[in-house]
Tab-separated table of C-alpha atoms and ligand atoms in Angstrom:
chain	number	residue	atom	x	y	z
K	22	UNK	CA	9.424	-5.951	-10.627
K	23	UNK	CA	10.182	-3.907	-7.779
K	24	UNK	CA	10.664	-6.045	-4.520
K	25	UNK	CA	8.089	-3.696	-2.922
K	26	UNK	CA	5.192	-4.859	-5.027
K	27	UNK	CA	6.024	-8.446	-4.543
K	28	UNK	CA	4.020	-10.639	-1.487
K	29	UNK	CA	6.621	-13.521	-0.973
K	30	UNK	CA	10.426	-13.231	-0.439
K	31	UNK	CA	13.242	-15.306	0.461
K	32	UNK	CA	14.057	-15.964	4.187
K	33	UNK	CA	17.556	-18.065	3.448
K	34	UNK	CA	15.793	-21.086	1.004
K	35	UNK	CA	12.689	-20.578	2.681
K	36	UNK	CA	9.582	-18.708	0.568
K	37	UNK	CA	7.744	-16.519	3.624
K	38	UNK	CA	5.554	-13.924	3.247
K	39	UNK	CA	7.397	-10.165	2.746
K	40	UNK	CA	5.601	-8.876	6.041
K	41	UNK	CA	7.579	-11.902	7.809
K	42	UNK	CA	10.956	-11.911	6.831
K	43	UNK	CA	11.619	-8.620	9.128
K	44	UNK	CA	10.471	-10.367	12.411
K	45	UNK	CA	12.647	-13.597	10.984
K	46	UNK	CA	15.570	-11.879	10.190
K	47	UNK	CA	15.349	-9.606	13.971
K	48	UNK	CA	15.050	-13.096	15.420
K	49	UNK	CA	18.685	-13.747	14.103
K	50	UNK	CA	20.054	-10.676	15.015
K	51	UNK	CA	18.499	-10.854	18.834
K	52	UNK	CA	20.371	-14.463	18.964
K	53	UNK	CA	23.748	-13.736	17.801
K	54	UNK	CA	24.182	-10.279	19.333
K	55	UNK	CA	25.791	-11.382	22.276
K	56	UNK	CA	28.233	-13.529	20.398
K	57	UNK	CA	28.417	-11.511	17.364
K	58	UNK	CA	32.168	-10.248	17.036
K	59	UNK	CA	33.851	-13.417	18.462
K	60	UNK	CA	31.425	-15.233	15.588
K	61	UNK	CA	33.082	-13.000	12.677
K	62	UNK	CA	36.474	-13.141	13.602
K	63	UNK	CA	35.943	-17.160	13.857
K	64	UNK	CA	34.168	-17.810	10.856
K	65	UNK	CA	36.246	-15.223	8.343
K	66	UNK	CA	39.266	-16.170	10.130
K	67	UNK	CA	39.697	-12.500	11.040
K	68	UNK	CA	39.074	-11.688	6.957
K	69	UNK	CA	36.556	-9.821	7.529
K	70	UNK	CA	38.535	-6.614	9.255
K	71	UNK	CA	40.601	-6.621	5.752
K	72	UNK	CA	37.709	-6.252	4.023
K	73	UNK	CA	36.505	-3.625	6.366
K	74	UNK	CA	39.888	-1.671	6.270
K	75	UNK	CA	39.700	-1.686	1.787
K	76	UNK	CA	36.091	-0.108	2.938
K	77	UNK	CA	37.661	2.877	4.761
K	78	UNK	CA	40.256	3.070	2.548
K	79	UNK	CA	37.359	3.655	-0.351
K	80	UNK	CA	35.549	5.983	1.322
K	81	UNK	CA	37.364	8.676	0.743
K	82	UNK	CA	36.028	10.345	4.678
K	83	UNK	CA	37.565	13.468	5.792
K	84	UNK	CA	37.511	15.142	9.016
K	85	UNK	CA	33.818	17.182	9.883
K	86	UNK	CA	32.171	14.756	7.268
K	87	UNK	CA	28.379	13.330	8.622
K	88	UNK	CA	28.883	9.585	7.669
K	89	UNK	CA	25.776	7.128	7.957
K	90	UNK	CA	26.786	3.285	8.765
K	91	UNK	CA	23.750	1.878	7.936
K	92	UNK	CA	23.082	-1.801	9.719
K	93	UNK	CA	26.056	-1.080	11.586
K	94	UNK	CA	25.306	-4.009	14.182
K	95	UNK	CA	28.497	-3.698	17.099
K	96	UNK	CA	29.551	-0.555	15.124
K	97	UNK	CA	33.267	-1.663	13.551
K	98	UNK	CA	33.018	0.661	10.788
K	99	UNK	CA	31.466	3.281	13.141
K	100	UNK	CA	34.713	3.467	15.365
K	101	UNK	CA	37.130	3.753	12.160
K	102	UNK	CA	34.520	6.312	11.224
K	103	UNK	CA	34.320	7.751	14.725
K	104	UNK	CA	38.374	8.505	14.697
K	105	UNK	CA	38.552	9.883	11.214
K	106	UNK	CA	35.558	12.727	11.310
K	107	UNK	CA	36.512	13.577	14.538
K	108	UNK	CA	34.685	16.599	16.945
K	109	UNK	CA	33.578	18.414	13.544
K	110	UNK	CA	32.195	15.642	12.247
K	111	UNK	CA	29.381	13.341	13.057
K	112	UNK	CA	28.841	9.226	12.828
K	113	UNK	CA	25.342	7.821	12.759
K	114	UNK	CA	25.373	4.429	13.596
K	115	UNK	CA	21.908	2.732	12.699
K	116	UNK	CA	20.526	-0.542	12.750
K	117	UNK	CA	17.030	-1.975	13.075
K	118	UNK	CA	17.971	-4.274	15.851
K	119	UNK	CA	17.716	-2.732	19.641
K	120	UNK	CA	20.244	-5.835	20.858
K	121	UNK	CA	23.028	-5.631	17.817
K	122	UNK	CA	22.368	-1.415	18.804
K	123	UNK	CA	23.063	-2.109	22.332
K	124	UNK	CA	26.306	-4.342	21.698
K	125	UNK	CA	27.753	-1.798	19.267
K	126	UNK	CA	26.859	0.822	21.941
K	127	UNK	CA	28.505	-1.045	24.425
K	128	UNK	CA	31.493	-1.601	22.825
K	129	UNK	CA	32.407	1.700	21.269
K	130	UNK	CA	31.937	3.500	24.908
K	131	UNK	CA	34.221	0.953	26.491
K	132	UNK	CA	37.018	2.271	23.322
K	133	UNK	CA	36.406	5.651	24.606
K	134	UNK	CA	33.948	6.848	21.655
K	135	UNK	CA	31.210	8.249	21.591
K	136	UNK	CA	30.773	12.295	21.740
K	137	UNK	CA	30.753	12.433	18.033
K	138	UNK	CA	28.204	9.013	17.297
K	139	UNK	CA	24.321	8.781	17.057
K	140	UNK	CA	22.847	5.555	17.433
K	141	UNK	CA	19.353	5.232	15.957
K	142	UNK	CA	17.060	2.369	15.578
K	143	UNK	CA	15.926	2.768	11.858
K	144	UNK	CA	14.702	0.296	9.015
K	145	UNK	CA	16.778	0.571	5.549
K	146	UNK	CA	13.713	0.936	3.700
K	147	UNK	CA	12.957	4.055	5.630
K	148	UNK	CA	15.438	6.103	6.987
K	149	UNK	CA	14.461	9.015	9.632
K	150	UNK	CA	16.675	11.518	7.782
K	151	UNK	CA	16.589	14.444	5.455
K	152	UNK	CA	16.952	14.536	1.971
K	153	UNK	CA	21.420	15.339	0.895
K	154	UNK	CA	22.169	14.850	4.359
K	155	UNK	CA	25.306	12.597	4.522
K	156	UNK	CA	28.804	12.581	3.011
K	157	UNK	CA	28.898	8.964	2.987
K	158	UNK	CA	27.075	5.847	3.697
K	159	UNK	CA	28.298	2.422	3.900
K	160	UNK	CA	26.227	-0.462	5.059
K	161	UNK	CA	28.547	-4.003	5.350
K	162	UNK	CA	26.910	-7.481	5.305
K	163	UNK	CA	23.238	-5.465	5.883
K	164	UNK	CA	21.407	-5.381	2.511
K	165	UNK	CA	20.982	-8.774	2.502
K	166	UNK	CA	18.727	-8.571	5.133
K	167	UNK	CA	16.575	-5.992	4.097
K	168	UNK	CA	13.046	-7.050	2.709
K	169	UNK	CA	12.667	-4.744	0.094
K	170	UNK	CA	16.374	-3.879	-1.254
K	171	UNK	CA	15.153	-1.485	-3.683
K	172	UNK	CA	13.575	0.689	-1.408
K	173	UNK	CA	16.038	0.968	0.619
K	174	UNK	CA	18.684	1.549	-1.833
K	175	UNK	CA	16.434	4.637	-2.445
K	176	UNK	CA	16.750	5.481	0.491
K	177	UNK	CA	19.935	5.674	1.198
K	178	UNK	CA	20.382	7.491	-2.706
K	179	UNK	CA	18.070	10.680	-1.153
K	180	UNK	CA	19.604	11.050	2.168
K	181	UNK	CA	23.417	11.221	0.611
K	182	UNK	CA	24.226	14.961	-0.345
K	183	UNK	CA	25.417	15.260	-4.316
K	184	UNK	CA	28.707	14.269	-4.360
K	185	UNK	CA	28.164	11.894	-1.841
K	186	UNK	CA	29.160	8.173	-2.066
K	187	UNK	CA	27.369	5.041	-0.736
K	188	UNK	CA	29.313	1.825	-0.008
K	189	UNK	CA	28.014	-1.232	-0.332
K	190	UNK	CA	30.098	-4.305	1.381
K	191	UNK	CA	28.162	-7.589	0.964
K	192	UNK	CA	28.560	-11.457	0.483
K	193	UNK	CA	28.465	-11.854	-3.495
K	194	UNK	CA	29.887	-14.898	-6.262
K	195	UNK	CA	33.481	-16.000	-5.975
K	196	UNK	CA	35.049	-15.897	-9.699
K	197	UNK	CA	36.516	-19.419	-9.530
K	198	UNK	CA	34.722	-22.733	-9.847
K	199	UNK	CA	36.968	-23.982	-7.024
K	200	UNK	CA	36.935	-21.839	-4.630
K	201	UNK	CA	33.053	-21.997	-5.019
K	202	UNK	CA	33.505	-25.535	-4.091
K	203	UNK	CA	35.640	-25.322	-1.131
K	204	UNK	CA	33.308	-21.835	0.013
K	205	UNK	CA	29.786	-24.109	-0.359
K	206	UNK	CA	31.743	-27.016	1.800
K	207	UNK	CA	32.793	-24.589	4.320
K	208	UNK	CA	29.433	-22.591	4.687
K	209	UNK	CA	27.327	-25.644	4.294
K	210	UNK	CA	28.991	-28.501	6.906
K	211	UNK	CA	31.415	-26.341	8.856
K	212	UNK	CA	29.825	-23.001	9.142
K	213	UNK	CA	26.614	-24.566	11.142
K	214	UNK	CA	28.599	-26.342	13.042
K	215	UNK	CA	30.576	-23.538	14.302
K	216	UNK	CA	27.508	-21.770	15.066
K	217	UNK	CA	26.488	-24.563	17.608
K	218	UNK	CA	29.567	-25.026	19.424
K	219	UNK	CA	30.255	-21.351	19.965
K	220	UNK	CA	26.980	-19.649	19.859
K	221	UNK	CA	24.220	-22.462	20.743
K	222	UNK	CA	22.434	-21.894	17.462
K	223	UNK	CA	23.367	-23.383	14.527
K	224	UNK	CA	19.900	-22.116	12.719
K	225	UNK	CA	21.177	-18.928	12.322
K	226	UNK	CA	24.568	-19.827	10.759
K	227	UNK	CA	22.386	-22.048	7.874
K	228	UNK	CA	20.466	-18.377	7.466
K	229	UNK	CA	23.691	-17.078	7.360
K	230	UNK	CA	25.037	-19.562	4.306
K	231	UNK	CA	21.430	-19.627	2.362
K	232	UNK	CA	21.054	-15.831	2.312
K	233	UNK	CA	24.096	-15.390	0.712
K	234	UNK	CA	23.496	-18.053	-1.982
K	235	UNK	CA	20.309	-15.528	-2.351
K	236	UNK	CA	21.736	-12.011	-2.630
K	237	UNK	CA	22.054	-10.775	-6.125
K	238	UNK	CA	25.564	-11.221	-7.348
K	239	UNK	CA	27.340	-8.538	-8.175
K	240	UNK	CA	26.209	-7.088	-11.581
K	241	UNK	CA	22.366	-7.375	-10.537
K	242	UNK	CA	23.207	-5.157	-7.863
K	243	UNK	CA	25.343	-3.037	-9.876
K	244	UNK	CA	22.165	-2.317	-11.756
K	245	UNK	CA	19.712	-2.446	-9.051
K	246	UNK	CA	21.997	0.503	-7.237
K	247	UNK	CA	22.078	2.418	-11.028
K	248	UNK	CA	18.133	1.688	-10.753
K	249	UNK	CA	17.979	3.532	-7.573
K	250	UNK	CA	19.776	6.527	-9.445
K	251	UNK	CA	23.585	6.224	-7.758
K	252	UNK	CA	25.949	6.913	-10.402
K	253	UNK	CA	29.830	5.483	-11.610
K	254	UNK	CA	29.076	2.057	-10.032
K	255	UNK	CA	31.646	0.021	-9.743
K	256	UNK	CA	32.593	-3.099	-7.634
K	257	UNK	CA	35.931	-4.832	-6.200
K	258	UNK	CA	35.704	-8.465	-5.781
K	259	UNK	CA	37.786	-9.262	-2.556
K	260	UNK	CA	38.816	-12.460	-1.655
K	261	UNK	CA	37.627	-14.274	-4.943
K	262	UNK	CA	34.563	-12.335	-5.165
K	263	UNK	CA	33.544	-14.173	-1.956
K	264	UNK	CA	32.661	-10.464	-0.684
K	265	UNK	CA	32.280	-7.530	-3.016
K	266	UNK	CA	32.713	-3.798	-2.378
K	267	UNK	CA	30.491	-1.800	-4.671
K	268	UNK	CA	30.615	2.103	-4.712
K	269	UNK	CA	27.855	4.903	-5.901
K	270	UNK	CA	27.992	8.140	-5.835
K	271	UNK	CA	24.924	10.633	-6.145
K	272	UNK	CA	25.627	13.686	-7.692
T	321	SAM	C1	25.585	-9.201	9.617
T	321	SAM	S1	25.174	-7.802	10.589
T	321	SAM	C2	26.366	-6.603	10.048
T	321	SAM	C3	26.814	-5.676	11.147
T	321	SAM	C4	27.968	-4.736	10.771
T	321	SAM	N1	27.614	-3.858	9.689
T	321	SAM	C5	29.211	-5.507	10.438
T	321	SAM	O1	29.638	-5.442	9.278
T	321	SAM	O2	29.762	-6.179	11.296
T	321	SAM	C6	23.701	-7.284	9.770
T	321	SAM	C7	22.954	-6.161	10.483
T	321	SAM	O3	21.893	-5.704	9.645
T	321	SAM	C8	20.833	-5.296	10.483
T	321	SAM	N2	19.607	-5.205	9.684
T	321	SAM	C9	18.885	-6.214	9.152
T	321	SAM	N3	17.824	-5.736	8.484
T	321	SAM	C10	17.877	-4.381	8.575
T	321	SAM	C11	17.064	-3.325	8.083
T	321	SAM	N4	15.976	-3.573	7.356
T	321	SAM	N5	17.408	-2.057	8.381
T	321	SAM	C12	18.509	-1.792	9.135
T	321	SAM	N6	19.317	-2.748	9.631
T	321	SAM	C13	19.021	-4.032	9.348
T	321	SAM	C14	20.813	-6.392	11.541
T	321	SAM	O4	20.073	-6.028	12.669
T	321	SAM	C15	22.301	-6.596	11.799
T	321	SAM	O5	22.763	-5.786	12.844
């Protein structure tokens, strides 16, 4: 069944109401903004820019492309992005959260960016574009998220112009029962812990760690992105399949 027609969903472990888990999940976002980057590079132990950087290198972006990074929080992706498409080209840098929008804002003036980005508060599910608009869209550690991932995979499948791509970068299964272990240990008893030293709120760190364990892994949303009519999926497991790349095109 499609996750639109469905009343509950999962907030982390918790059951809540579909209508909720938007306000839940903008509750996290508002609280980690501030400490957002220093958070990632801490808790991946800087991983997370590799898997970033095998992003770009997939994307296959040229110069005066129109690229959409999609929950693009403090915009990391947008300033690789921004460099690459350059004056020709445009970056739209969307996210549904005004604070994460204002950090990535922030940040990406202070490297000098800017002339060539958009920043636009949007929903997934929704997007404020026209139909075959972008070259490519990527949207890292955002699906999750979303309420309603189908409809916003849809989404993003009619505002990509044919021959477009859409990359998907996302917490998924590791492929070995050990380092399953030693990822639940850390994510479970470290992870939180972090979170309340560094950031004052170790609440949204367990979100963090339960709405992993709750994303599809990565053949259910290999399917669910062939569902919402992207062709030649494929995915990369990185790091064990701790985080998987998986690329669409529309054609
Ligand atoms: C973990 S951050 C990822 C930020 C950035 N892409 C990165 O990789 O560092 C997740 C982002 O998804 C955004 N988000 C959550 N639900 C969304 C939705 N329905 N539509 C658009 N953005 C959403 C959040 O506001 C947050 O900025």
């Amino acid at each position: 069944m499609s996750e639109q027609h469905k009343s509950t969903t999962h907030f982390g472990y918790k059951t809540v109401d579909a209508t909720e888990k938007e306000q839940m999940v903008a509750g996290v976002f508002h609280s980690v903004a501030a400490k957002y980057d220093v958070m990632n590079d801490l808790m991946s132990f800087g991983i997370h820019r590799l898997w970033k950087r095998f992003t770009i290198d997939c994307s296959g972006i040229r110069k005066g492309q129109k690229v959409l990074d999609l929950a693009g929080g403090t915009g990391d992706l947008t300033a690789k992005f921004s460099r690459i498409v350059g004056e020709t080209g445009q970056v739209v840098l969307a996210d549904i959260n005004d604070s994460m929008l204002k950090v990535g804002r922030d940040k990406l003036r202070n490297k000098g960016l800017g002339s060539n980005i958009a920043y636009v508060q949007a929903n997934a599910e929704a997007l404020p574009f026209p139909d075959n608009h972008f070259d490519l869209i990527t949207i890292a550690f955002g699906l999750r998220n979303v309420t309603d991932k189908d409809k916003a995979l849809a989404s993003m499948q009619r505002v990509l112009k044919p021959g477009g791509r859409l990359l998907v970068l996302e917490f998924s299964r590791p492929q070995h029962e050990i380092m399953s272990k030693l990822y639940d240990f850390y994510s479970f008893n470290i992870l939180p812990k972090m979170g309340a030293m560094v950031a004052q709120d170790s609440e949204s760190y367990r979100y963090l760690a339960e709405s992993i364990r709750m994303h599809p892994d990565q053949e259910t949303l290999k399917s669910m992105m062939e569902q919402a009519g992207l062709e030649q999926v494929e995915y990369f497991n990185l790091t064990d399949g701790v985080v998987a790349l998986h690329r669409g095109f529309k054609f």
